[in-house]
Amino acid sequence: MDSNSKVFVAGHKGLVGSAIIRNLEKKNYNNIYWISRDNCDLRNKARVDAYFEQAKPEYVFLAAAKVGGILANRDHPAEFIYDNLMIQTNIIDAAYRNGVKKLVFLGSSCIYPKMAKQPITEDELLAGHLETSNDAYAIAKIAGMRMCRAYRQQYGFNAVSLMPTNLYGPNDNFDHNSSHVLPALISKFHGSLEKSKHWVVKLWGDGSPKREFLHVDDLAEACYTCMEKYEDEEHINVGTGKDVTIKELAKTIVDVVGYKNDYEWDTSKPNGTPRKVLNVDKIKSLGWEPKISLREGIESTYEWFKENVNV
């Protein structure tokens, strides 16, 4: 892939897709393609086929997906499995049939068993039961990964799968009801800054689960590294290899936002998986390393949020 290659980024407005575009633009790629949902619903096979036949991209980053936190996954499992299956199936098949040279598929670390050995290595896939609160999404992502492998084995299609950990950064979803934990906490604490001193923010669970967080700009560089260097049919983890408790995360966000009132944990709400941190030896062997610390990333994400909260 060079600066004149035709590169299609599916999901260009989302957290991951927008970061991939920023990364490519910094590297002076000048032939980047994307398409709005109004012009092409990626769940519609005929529309996707027509787009690929017309645009003929050479390389594809498949970052389009329906994503959300525990509440969204719990309340809308049918949409999470249907939308994601349709989007990835249509794009992977159209890419193969229209001569795409390489495709990078983005999955999620929720594909791993709820009680996977920690840190999670790639071979933990399908070694146990999934976390039930987001198994519809996880099963869809496992199917996409297996589709990439099947098309490689049967057709020789060069498709690779990345499994990133929990992501955050510019263009994240900060809605309290549908977002992941880090942006939800930023939004909750920021929205409570002007409340009276008696106001108490309520947080889900008991704060004990441990999670790993990767800034999306670090992921974008990992995607580029794998497009350039990774050729294995098996998926590859992308993360920091370090985790924190949700309580520790909340304390950091409280400090960054400047929230002064109390907050408490609602233990009637689910915790989700007890711990989830990835073994990232495989991707580090390609020369990639995360560069943005959690504190630094939260600070820059909060600045972006404040500038865009009313947009």
mmCIF file of N, CA and C in Angstrom, residues 94-221:
data_model
loop_
_atom_site.group_PDB
_atom_site.id
_atom_site.type_symbol
_atom_site.label_atom_id
_atom_site.label_comp_id
_atom_site.label_asym_id
_atom_site.label_seq_id
_atom_site.Cartn_x
_atom_site.Cartn_y
_atom_site.Cartn_z
ATOM 1 N N ALA A 94 -17.907 -8.515 -1.002
ATOM 2 C CA ALA A 94 -17.744 -7.567 -2.105
ATOM 3 C C ALA A 94 -16.274 -7.238 -2.336
ATOM 4 N N ALA A 95 -15.509 -7.138 -1.271
ATOM 5 C CA ALA A 95 -14.079 -6.858 -1.407
ATOM 6 C C ALA A 95 -13.380 -7.983 -2.165
ATOM 7 N N TYR A 96 -13.664 -9.216 -1.794
ATOM 8 C CA TYR A 96 -13.060 -10.358 -2.493
ATOM 9 C C TYR A 96 -13.456 -10.366 -3.974
ATOM 10 N N ARG A 97 -14.741 -10.187 -4.250
ATOM 11 C CA ARG A 97 -15.244 -10.316 -5.625
ATOM 12 C C ARG A 97 -14.819 -9.157 -6.520
ATOM 13 N N ASN A 98 -14.342 -8.080 -5.928
ATOM 14 C CA ASN A 98 -13.921 -6.926 -6.736
ATOM 15 C C ASN A 98 -12.421 -6.682 -6.672
ATOM 16 N N GLY A 99 -11.668 -7.698 -6.315
ATOM 17 C CA GLY A 99 -10.223 -7.645 -6.450
ATOM 18 C C GLY A 99 -9.476 -6.816 -5.433
ATOM 19 N N VAL A 100 -10.056 -6.599 -4.243
ATOM 20 C CA VAL A 100 -9.330 -5.880 -3.195
ATOM 21 C C VAL A 100 -8.068 -6.658 -2.835
ATOM 22 N N LYS A 101 -6.955 -5.943 -2.716
ATOM 23 C CA LYS A 101 -5.670 -6.593 -2.451
ATOM 24 C C LYS A 101 -5.535 -7.059 -1.006
ATOM 25 N N LYS A 102 -6.120 -6.297 -0.066
ATOM 26 C CA LYS A 102 -6.041 -6.694 1.338
ATOM 27 C C LYS A 102 -7.134 -6.001 2.129
ATOM 28 N N LEU A 103 -7.687 -6.719 3.098
ATOM 29 C CA LEU A 103 -8.726 -6.186 3.970
ATOM 30 C C LEU A 103 -8.330 -6.410 5.423
ATOM 31 N N VAL A 104 -8.495 -5.365 6.241
ATOM 32 C CA VAL A 104 -8.280 -5.458 7.683
ATOM 33 C C VAL A 104 -9.639 -5.373 8.365
ATOM 34 N N PHE A 105 -9.993 -6.435 9.096
ATOM 35 C CA PHE A 105 -11.274 -6.525 9.788
ATOM 36 C C PHE A 105 -11.077 -6.226 11.264
ATOM 37 N N LEU A 106 -11.924 -5.356 11.821
ATOM 38 C CA LEU A 106 -11.841 -4.987 13.232
ATOM 39 C C LEU A 106 -12.881 -5.739 14.038
ATOM 40 N N GLY A 107 -12.407 -6.536 14.976
ATOM 41 C CA GLY A 107 -13.302 -7.245 15.877
ATOM 42 C C GLY A 107 -13.364 -6.565 17.223
ATOM 43 N N SER A 108 -13.370 -7.353 18.285
ATOM 44 C CA SER A 108 -13.452 -6.817 19.641
ATOM 45 C C SER A 108 -12.980 -7.873 20.620
ATOM 46 N N SER A 109 -12.401 -7.432 21.719
ATOM 47 C CA SER A 109 -11.919 -8.390 22.722
ATOM 48 C C SER A 109 -13.052 -9.116 23.428
ATOM 49 N N CYS A 110 -14.308 -8.694 23.219
ATOM 50 C CA CYS A 110 -15.433 -9.401 23.840
ATOM 51 C C CYS A 110 -15.674 -10.755 23.191
ATOM 52 N N ILE A 111 -14.925 -11.083 22.136
ATOM 53 C CA ILE A 111 -15.039 -12.408 21.523
ATOM 54 C C ILE A 111 -14.513 -13.505 22.446
ATOM 55 N N TYR A 112 -13.744 -13.117 23.459
ATOM 56 C CA TYR A 112 -13.117 -14.113 24.322
ATOM 57 C C TYR A 112 -14.064 -14.566 25.429
ATOM 58 N N PRO A 113 -13.841 -15.778 25.962
ATOM 59 C CA PRO A 113 -14.701 -16.282 27.041
ATOM 60 C C PRO A 113 -14.708 -15.373 28.259
ATOM 61 N N LYS A 114 -15.815 -15.375 28.973
ATOM 62 C CA LYS A 114 -15.952 -14.544 30.174
ATOM 63 C C LYS A 114 -14.856 -14.846 31.183
ATOM 64 N N MET A 115 -14.509 -16.118 31.334
ATOM 65 C CA MET A 115 -13.522 -16.510 32.323
ATOM 66 C C MET A 115 -12.209 -16.933 31.655
ATOM 67 N N ALA A 116 -11.816 -16.231 30.616
ATOM 68 C CA ALA A 116 -10.581 -16.556 29.903
ATOM 69 C C ALA A 116 -9.366 -16.357 30.805
ATOM 70 N N LYS A 117 -8.327 -17.134 30.556
ATOM 71 C CA LYS A 117 -7.069 -16.962 31.279
ATOM 72 C C LYS A 117 -6.501 -15.586 30.965
ATOM 73 N N GLN A 118 -5.940 -14.934 31.976
ATOM 74 C CA GLN A 118 -5.431 -13.563 31.850
ATOM 75 C C GLN A 118 -3.908 -13.528 31.953
ATOM 76 N N PRO A 119 -3.237 -12.654 31.199
ATOM 77 C CA PRO A 119 -3.721 -11.902 30.041
ATOM 78 C C PRO A 119 -4.163 -12.851 28.918
ATOM 79 N N ILE A 120 -5.114 -12.410 28.125
ATOM 80 C CA ILE A 120 -5.755 -13.277 27.143
ATOM 81 C C ILE A 120 -4.886 -13.412 25.890
ATOM 82 N N THR A 121 -4.499 -14.619 25.574
ATOM 83 C CA THR A 121 -3.779 -14.887 24.333
ATOM 84 C C THR A 121 -4.778 -15.235 23.233
ATOM 85 N N GLU A 122 -4.329 -15.142 22.006
ATOM 86 C CA GLU A 122 -5.215 -15.365 20.862
ATOM 87 C C GLU A 122 -5.853 -16.751 20.864
ATOM 88 N N ASP A 123 -5.166 -17.747 21.442
ATOM 89 C CA ASP A 123 -5.713 -19.107 21.401
ATOM 90 C C ASP A 123 -6.801 -19.363 22.447
ATOM 91 N N GLU A 124 -7.187 -18.323 23.219
ATOM 92 C CA GLU A 124 -8.306 -18.462 24.152
ATOM 93 C C GLU A 124 -9.658 -18.387 23.438
ATOM 94 N N LEU A 125 -9.664 -18.017 22.174
ATOM 95 C CA LEU A 125 -10.920 -17.923 21.424
ATOM 96 C C LEU A 125 -11.666 -19.256 21.453
ATOM 97 N N LEU A 126 -12.971 -19.194 21.786
ATOM 98 C CA LEU A 126 -13.859 -20.361 21.815
ATOM 99 C C LEU A 126 -13.454 -21.400 22.859
ATOM 100 N N ALA A 127 -12.682 -20.975 23.860
ATOM 101 C CA ALA A 127 -12.251 -21.897 24.904
ATOM 102 C C ALA A 127 -13.226 -21.948 26.083
ATOM 103 N N GLY A 128 -14.315 -21.189 26.025
ATOM 104 C CA GLY A 128 -15.277 -21.171 27.112
ATOM 105 C C GLY A 128 -16.492 -20.339 26.754
ATOM 106 N N HIS A 129 -17.384 -20.159 27.722
ATOM 107 C CA HIS A 129 -18.624 -19.425 27.494
ATOM 108 C C HIS A 129 -18.370 -17.921 27.420
ATOM 109 N N LEU A 130 -19.145 -17.256 26.564
ATOM 110 C CA LEU A 130 -19.056 -15.811 26.419
ATOM 111 C C LEU A 130 -19.787 -15.110 27.561
ATOM 112 N N GLU A 131 -19.465 -13.828 27.777
ATOM 113 C CA GLU A 131 -20.228 -12.969 28.674
ATOM 114 C C GLU A 131 -21.618 -12.772 28.061
ATOM 115 N N THR A 132 -22.670 -13.123 28.803
ATOM 116 C CA THR A 132 -24.019 -13.119 28.232
ATOM 117 C C THR A 132 -24.541 -11.726 27.909
ATOM 118 N N SER A 133 -24.014 -10.689 28.570
ATOM 119 C CA SER A 133 -24.547 -9.346 28.348
ATOM 120 C C SER A 133 -24.225 -8.805 26.958
ATOM 121 N N ASN A 134 -23.215 -9.363 26.283
ATOM 122 C CA ASN A 134 -22.910 -8.884 24.922
ATOM 123 C C ASN A 134 -22.577 -10.031 23.967
ATOM 124 N N ASP A 135 -23.170 -11.210 24.208
ATOM 125 C CA ASP A 135 -22.811 -12.348 23.377
ATOM 126 C C ASP A 135 -23.307 -12.227 21.941
ATOM 127 N N ALA A 136 -24.391 -11.490 21.695
ATOM 128 C CA ALA A 136 -24.875 -11.311 20.325
ATOM 129 C C ALA A 136 -23.835 -10.566 19.484
ATOM 130 N N TYR A 137 -23.291 -9.501 20.053
ATOM 131 C CA TYR A 137 -22.238 -8.740 19.367
ATOM 132 C C TYR A 137 -20.990 -9.596 19.187
ATOM 133 N N ALA A 138 -20.609 -10.305 20.247
ATOM 134 C CA ALA A 138 -19.397 -11.129 20.186
ATOM 135 C C ALA A 138 -19.511 -12.215 19.125
ATOM 136 N N ILE A 139 -20.658 -12.874 19.048
ATOM 137 C CA ILE A 139 -20.850 -13.944 18.065
ATOM 138 C C ILE A 139 -20.769 -13.392 16.649
ATOM 139 N N ALA A 140 -21.320 -12.203 16.436
ATOM 140 C CA ALA A 140 -21.228 -11.583 15.113
ATOM 141 C C ALA A 140 -19.770 -11.319 14.746
ATOM 142 N N LYS A 141 -18.984 -10.818 15.697
ATOM 143 C CA LYS A 141 -17.579 -10.524 15.423
ATOM 144 C C LYS A 141 -16.765 -11.802 15.196
ATOM 145 N N ILE A 142 -17.088 -12.863 15.940
ATOM 146 C CA ILE A 142 -16.417 -14.140 15.706
ATOM 147 C C ILE A 142 -16.723 -14.636 14.297
ATOM 148 N N ALA A 143 -17.973 -14.472 13.865
ATOM 149 C CA ALA A 143 -18.359 -14.886 12.517
ATOM 150 C C ALA A 143 -17.581 -14.107 11.455
ATOM 151 N N GLY A 144 -17.391 -12.812 11.680
ATOM 152 C CA GLY A 144 -16.634 -12.002 10.718
ATOM 153 C C GLY A 144 -15.188 -12.444 10.624
ATOM 154 N N MET A 145 -14.608 -12.738 11.770
ATOM 155 C CA MET A 145 -13.233 -13.217 11.804
ATOM 156 C C MET A 145 -13.098 -14.553 11.084
ATOM 157 N N ARG A 146 -14.052 -15.462 11.339
ATOM 158 C CA ARG A 146 -14.027 -16.761 10.690
ATOM 159 C C ARG A 146 -14.292 -16.641 9.180
ATOM 160 N N MET A 147 -15.092 -15.668 8.787
ATOM 161 C CA MET A 147 -15.327 -15.445 7.363
ATOM 162 C C MET A 147 -14.045 -14.997 6.674
ATOM 163 N N CYS A 148 -13.301 -14.115 7.327
ATOM 164 C CA CYS A 148 -12.016 -13.690 6.758
ATOM 165 C C CYS A 148 -11.085 -14.889 6.582
ATOM 166 N N ARG A 149 -11.050 -15.756 7.572
ATOM 167 C CA ARG A 149 -10.178 -16.922 7.485
ATOM 168 C C ARG A 149 -10.649 -17.883 6.393
ATOM 169 N N ALA A 150 -11.969 -18.095 6.297
ATOM 170 C CA ALA A 150 -12.509 -19.003 5.289
ATOM 171 C C ALA A 150 -12.229 -18.494 3.871
ATOM 172 N N TYR A 151 -12.383 -17.180 3.659
ATOM 173 C CA TYR A 151 -12.127 -16.619 2.331
ATOM 174 C C TYR A 151 -10.634 -16.688 1.995
ATOM 175 N N ARG A 152 -9.788 -16.590 2.999
ATOM 176 C CA ARG A 152 -8.350 -16.755 2.769
ATOM 177 C C ARG A 152 -8.043 -18.205 2.382
ATOM 178 N N GLN A 153 -8.625 -19.154 3.118
ATOM 179 C CA GLN A 153 -8.335 -20.562 2.885
ATOM 180 C C GLN A 153 -8.882 -21.056 1.545
ATOM 181 N N GLN A 154 -10.112 -20.642 1.218
ATOM 182 C CA GLN A 154 -10.741 -21.165 0.000
ATOM 183 C C GLN A 154 -10.396 -20.361 -1.251
ATOM 184 N N TYR A 155 -10.319 -19.044 -1.117
ATOM 185 C CA TYR A 155 -10.132 -18.178 -2.284
ATOM 186 C C TYR A 155 -8.761 -17.506 -2.346
ATOM 187 N N GLY A 156 -7.983 -17.618 -1.269
ATOM 188 C CA GLY A 156 -6.703 -16.923 -1.247
ATOM 189 C C GLY A 156 -6.850 -15.431 -1.023
ATOM 190 N N PHE A 157 -7.997 -14.995 -0.475
ATOM 191 C CA PHE A 157 -8.238 -13.572 -0.242
ATOM 192 C C PHE A 157 -7.435 -13.107 0.964
ATOM 193 N N ASN A 158 -6.701 -12.028 0.810
ATOM 194 C CA ASN A 158 -5.821 -11.532 1.856
ATOM 195 C C ASN A 158 -6.613 -10.671 2.843
ATOM 196 N N ALA A 159 -7.230 -11.339 3.824
ATOM 197 C CA ALA A 159 -7.998 -10.649 4.860
ATOM 198 C C ALA A 159 -7.423 -11.032 6.219
ATOM 199 N N VAL A 160 -7.183 -10.034 7.072
ATOM 200 C CA VAL A 160 -6.654 -10.280 8.413
ATOM 201 C C VAL A 160 -7.589 -9.649 9.440
ATOM 202 N N SER A 161 -7.576 -10.196 10.653
ATOM 203 C CA SER A 161 -8.485 -9.753 11.702
ATOM 204 C C SER A 161 -7.726 -9.235 12.911
ATOM 205 N N LEU A 162 -8.123 -8.053 13.385
ATOM 206 C CA LEU A 162 -7.548 -7.453 14.587
ATOM 207 C C LEU A 162 -8.590 -7.474 15.695
ATOM 208 N N MET A 163 -8.162 -7.799 16.902
ATOM 209 C CA MET A 163 -9.060 -7.821 18.050
ATOM 210 C C MET A 163 -8.606 -6.775 19.067
ATOM 211 N N PRO A 164 -9.112 -5.560 18.971
ATOM 212 C CA PRO A 164 -8.695 -4.502 19.914
ATOM 213 C C PRO A 164 -9.396 -4.613 21.253
ATOM 214 N N THR A 165 -8.758 -4.075 22.265
ATOM 215 C CA THR A 165 -9.352 -3.995 23.589
ATOM 216 C C THR A 165 -10.325 -2.823 23.646
ATOM 217 N N ASN A 166 -10.747 -2.409 24.845
ATOM 218 C CA ASN A 166 -11.677 -1.282 25.000
ATOM 219 C C ASN A 166 -11.039 -0.002 24.465
ATOM 220 N N LEU A 167 -11.759 0.682 23.594
ATOM 221 C CA LEU A 167 -11.226 1.860 22.911
ATOM 222 C C LEU A 167 -11.905 3.138 23.408
ATOM 223 N N TYR A 168 -11.225 4.252 23.220
ATOM 224 C CA TYR A 168 -11.780 5.560 23.563
ATOM 225 C C TYR A 168 -11.024 6.621 22.773
ATOM 226 N N GLY A 169 -11.585 7.831 22.730
ATOM 227 C CA GLY A 169 -10.919 8.926 22.034
ATOM 228 C C GLY A 169 -11.902 9.820 21.303
ATOM 229 N N PRO A 170 -11.429 10.689 20.421
ATOM 230 C CA PRO A 170 -12.302 11.593 19.662
ATOM 231 C C PRO A 170 -13.339 10.826 18.852
ATOM 232 N N ASN A 171 -14.524 11.381 18.760
ATOM 233 C CA ASN A 171 -15.649 10.799 18.018
ATOM 234 C C ASN A 171 -16.250 9.585 18.703
ATOM 235 N N ASP A 172 -15.967 9.411 19.983
ATOM 236 C CA ASP A 172 -16.591 8.327 20.736
ATOM 237 C C ASP A 172 -18.066 8.659 20.968
ATOM 238 N N ASN A 173 -18.808 7.666 21.438
ATOM 239 C CA ASN A 173 -20.206 7.840 21.817
ATOM 240 C C ASN A 173 -20.258 8.131 23.317
ATOM 241 N N PHE A 174 -20.777 9.293 23.696
ATOM 242 C CA PHE A 174 -20.802 9.704 25.100
ATOM 243 C C PHE A 174 -22.202 9.630 25.707
ATOM 244 N N ASP A 175 -23.130 8.971 25.028
ATOM 245 C CA ASP A 175 -24.480 8.837 25.556
ATOM 246 C C ASP A 175 -24.483 7.909 26.766
ATOM 247 N N HIS A 176 -25.173 8.313 27.835
ATOM 248 C CA HIS A 176 -25.166 7.537 29.079
ATOM 249 C C HIS A 176 -25.721 6.134 28.901
ATOM 250 N N ASN A 177 -26.693 5.975 28.009
ATOM 251 C CA ASN A 177 -27.414 4.710 27.900
ATOM 252 C C ASN A 177 -26.819 3.735 26.886
ATOM 253 N N SER A 178 -26.000 4.216 25.971
ATOM 254 C CA SER A 178 -25.523 3.316 24.918
ATOM 255 C C SER A 178 -24.004 3.270 24.774
ATOM 256 N N SER A 179 -23.288 4.076 25.569
ATOM 257 C CA SER A 179 -21.840 4.140 25.389
ATOM 258 C C SER A 179 -21.112 3.134 26.266
ATOM 259 N N HIS A 180 -19.816 2.988 26.008
ATOM 260 C CA HIS A 180 -18.957 2.174 26.849
ATOM 261 C C HIS A 180 -18.576 2.949 28.114
ATOM 262 N N VAL A 181 -17.897 2.256 29.027
ATOM 263 C CA VAL A 181 -17.741 2.799 30.375
ATOM 264 C C VAL A 181 -16.943 4.101 30.418
ATOM 265 N N LEU A 182 -15.816 4.189 29.706
ATOM 266 C CA LEU A 182 -14.972 5.386 29.836
ATOM 267 C C LEU A 182 -15.674 6.649 29.331
ATOM 268 N N PRO A 183 -16.206 6.680 28.106
ATOM 269 C CA PRO A 183 -16.915 7.891 27.683
ATOM 270 C C PRO A 183 -18.167 8.160 28.502
ATOM 271 N N ALA A 184 -18.827 7.098 28.989
ATOM 272 C CA ALA A 184 -20.015 7.309 29.830
ATOM 273 C C ALA A 184 -19.643 8.024 31.120
ATOM 274 N N LEU A 185 -18.520 7.646 31.713
ATOM 275 C CA LEU A 185 -18.080 8.308 32.950
ATOM 276 C C LEU A 185 -17.709 9.760 32.700
ATOM 277 N N ILE A 186 -17.013 10.030 31.598
ATOM 278 C CA ILE A 186 -16.678 11.417 31.259
ATOM 279 C C ILE A 186 -17.951 12.248 31.146
ATOM 280 N N SER A 187 -18.923 11.725 30.427
ATOM 281 C CA SER A 187 -20.166 12.455 30.211
ATOM 282 C C SER A 187 -20.937 12.659 31.509
ATOM 283 N N LYS A 188 -21.011 11.622 32.337
ATOM 284 C CA LYS A 188 -21.758 11.726 33.597
ATOM 285 C C LYS A 188 -21.142 12.761 34.542
ATOM 286 N N PHE A 189 -19.838 12.677 34.722
ATOM 287 C CA PHE A 189 -19.192 13.597 35.659
ATOM 288 C C PHE A 189 -19.198 15.033 35.124
ATOM 289 N N HIS A 190 -18.977 15.201 33.818
ATOM 290 C CA HIS A 190 -19.020 16.549 33.244
ATOM 291 C C HIS A 190 -20.419 17.150 33.390
ATOM 292 N N GLY A 191 -21.437 16.323 33.113
ATOM 293 C CA GLY A 191 -22.809 16.814 33.190
ATOM 294 C C GLY A 191 -23.253 17.153 34.594
ATOM 295 N N SER A 192 -22.498 16.705 35.596
ATOM 296 C CA SER A 192 -22.860 16.948 36.990
ATOM 297 C C SER A 192 -22.021 18.034 37.647
ATOM 298 N N LEU A 193 -21.162 18.696 36.879
ATOM 299 C CA LEU A 193 -20.265 19.703 37.454
ATOM 300 C C LEU A 193 -21.022 20.844 38.122
ATOM 301 N N GLU A 194 -22.148 21.238 37.530
ATOM 302 C CA GLU A 194 -22.880 22.401 38.037
ATOM 303 C C GLU A 194 -23.969 22.031 39.037
ATOM 304 N N LYS A 195 -24.065 20.757 39.412
ATOM 305 C CA LYS A 195 -25.098 20.348 40.373
ATOM 306 C C LYS A 195 -24.732 20.823 41.784
ATOM 307 N N SER A 196 -25.717 20.791 42.652
ATOM 308 C CA SER A 196 -25.475 21.204 44.045
ATOM 309 C C SER A 196 -24.544 20.216 44.731
ATOM 310 N N LYS A 197 -23.999 20.628 45.874
ATOM 311 C CA LYS A 197 -23.041 19.780 46.582
ATOM 312 C C LYS A 197 -23.685 18.499 47.118
ATOM 313 N N HIS A 198 -25.010 18.441 47.108
ATOM 314 C CA HIS A 198 -25.711 17.242 47.579
ATOM 315 C C HIS A 198 -25.952 16.230 46.453
ATOM 316 N N TRP A 199 -25.588 16.620 45.232
ATOM 317 C CA TRP A 199 -25.794 15.725 44.083
ATOM 318 C C TRP A 199 -24.818 14.551 44.143
ATOM 319 N N VAL A 200 -25.337 13.349 43.824
ATOM 320 C CA VAL A 200 -24.514 12.136 43.820
ATOM 321 C C VAL A 200 -24.646 11.445 42.469
ATOM 322 N N VAL A 201 -23.528 11.201 41.809
ATOM 323 C CA VAL A 201 -23.527 10.455 40.549
ATOM 324 C C VAL A 201 -23.570 8.964 40.861
ATOM 325 N N LYS A 202 -24.446 8.236 40.183
ATOM 326 C CA LYS A 202 -24.547 6.792 40.379
ATOM 327 C C LYS A 202 -23.869 6.057 39.224
ATOM 328 N N LEU A 203 -23.024 5.115 39.585
ATOM 329 C CA LEU A 203 -22.265 4.350 38.604
ATOM 330 C C LEU A 203 -22.665 2.876 38.661
ATOM 331 N N TRP A 204 -22.573 2.207 37.509
ATOM 332 C CA TRP A 204 -23.014 0.816 37.424
ATOM 333 C C TRP A 204 -22.039 -0.139 38.105
ATOM 334 N N GLY A 205 -22.586 -1.188 38.753
ATOM 335 C CA GLY A 205 -21.776 -2.255 39.319
ATOM 336 C C GLY A 205 -21.120 -1.846 40.624
ATOM 337 N N ASP A 206 -20.046 -2.567 40.970
ATOM 338 C CA ASP A 206 -19.344 -2.259 42.216
ATOM 339 C C ASP A 206 -17.941 -1.701 41.996
ATOM 340 N N GLY A 207 -17.562 -1.511 40.743
ATOM 341 C CA GLY A 207 -16.268 -0.906 40.429
ATOM 342 C C GLY A 207 -15.090 -1.858 40.458
ATOM 343 N N SER A 208 -15.343 -3.127 40.740
ATOM 344 C CA SER A 208 -14.230 -4.082 40.877
ATOM 345 C C SER A 208 -13.693 -4.656 39.563
ATOM 346 N N PRO A 209 -14.508 -4.748 38.494
ATOM 347 C CA PRO A 209 -13.969 -5.329 37.255
ATOM 348 C C PRO A 209 -12.741 -4.572 36.758
ATOM 349 N N LYS A 210 -11.831 -5.302 36.164
ATOM 350 C CA LYS A 210 -10.611 -4.696 35.621
ATOM 351 C C LYS A 210 -10.706 -4.667 34.099
ATOM 352 N N ARG A 211 -10.339 -3.520 33.554
ATOM 353 C CA ARG A 211 -10.413 -3.340 32.106
ATOM 354 C C ARG A 211 -9.138 -2.680 31.585
ATOM 355 N N GLU A 212 -8.874 -2.954 30.336
ATOM 356 C CA GLU A 212 -7.731 -2.392 29.610
ATOM 357 C C GLU A 212 -8.283 -1.360 28.631
ATOM 358 N N PHE A 213 -7.605 -0.221 28.480
ATOM 359 C CA PHE A 213 -8.098 0.841 27.608
ATOM 360 C C PHE A 213 -6.995 1.290 26.651
ATOM 361 N N LEU A 214 -7.371 1.398 25.382
ATOM 362 C CA LEU A 214 -6.431 1.794 24.335
ATOM 363 C C LEU A 214 -6.975 3.016 23.608
ATOM 364 N N HIS A 215 -6.149 4.050 23.479
ATOM 365 C CA HIS A 215 -6.576 5.234 22.721
ATOM 366 C C HIS A 215 -6.712 4.854 21.253
ATOM 367 N N VAL A 216 -7.753 5.371 20.627
ATOM 368 C CA VAL A 216 -8.072 4.953 19.260
ATOM 369 C C VAL A 216 -6.988 5.353 18.252
ATOM 370 N N ASP A 217 -6.223 6.413 18.541
ATOM 371 C CA ASP A 217 -5.136 6.770 17.624
ATOM 372 C C ASP A 217 -4.008 5.737 17.657
ATOM 373 N N ASP A 218 -3.806 5.110 18.816
ATOM 374 C CA ASP A 218 -2.856 3.998 18.881
ATOM 375 C C ASP A 218 -3.375 2.802 18.092
ATOM 376 N N LEU A 219 -4.682 2.549 18.178
ATOM 377 C CA LEU A 219 -5.262 1.466 17.384
ATOM 378 C C LEU A 219 -5.101 1.730 15.890
ATOM 379 N N ALA A 220 -5.321 2.980 15.469
ATOM 380 C CA ALA A 220 -5.204 3.318 14.050
ATOM 381 C C ALA A 220 -3.811 2.997 13.523
ATOM 382 N N GLU A 221 -2.794 3.276 14.325
ATOM 383 C CA GLU A 221 -1.433 2.948 13.910
ATOM 384 C C GLU A 221 -1.243 1.433 13.855
#
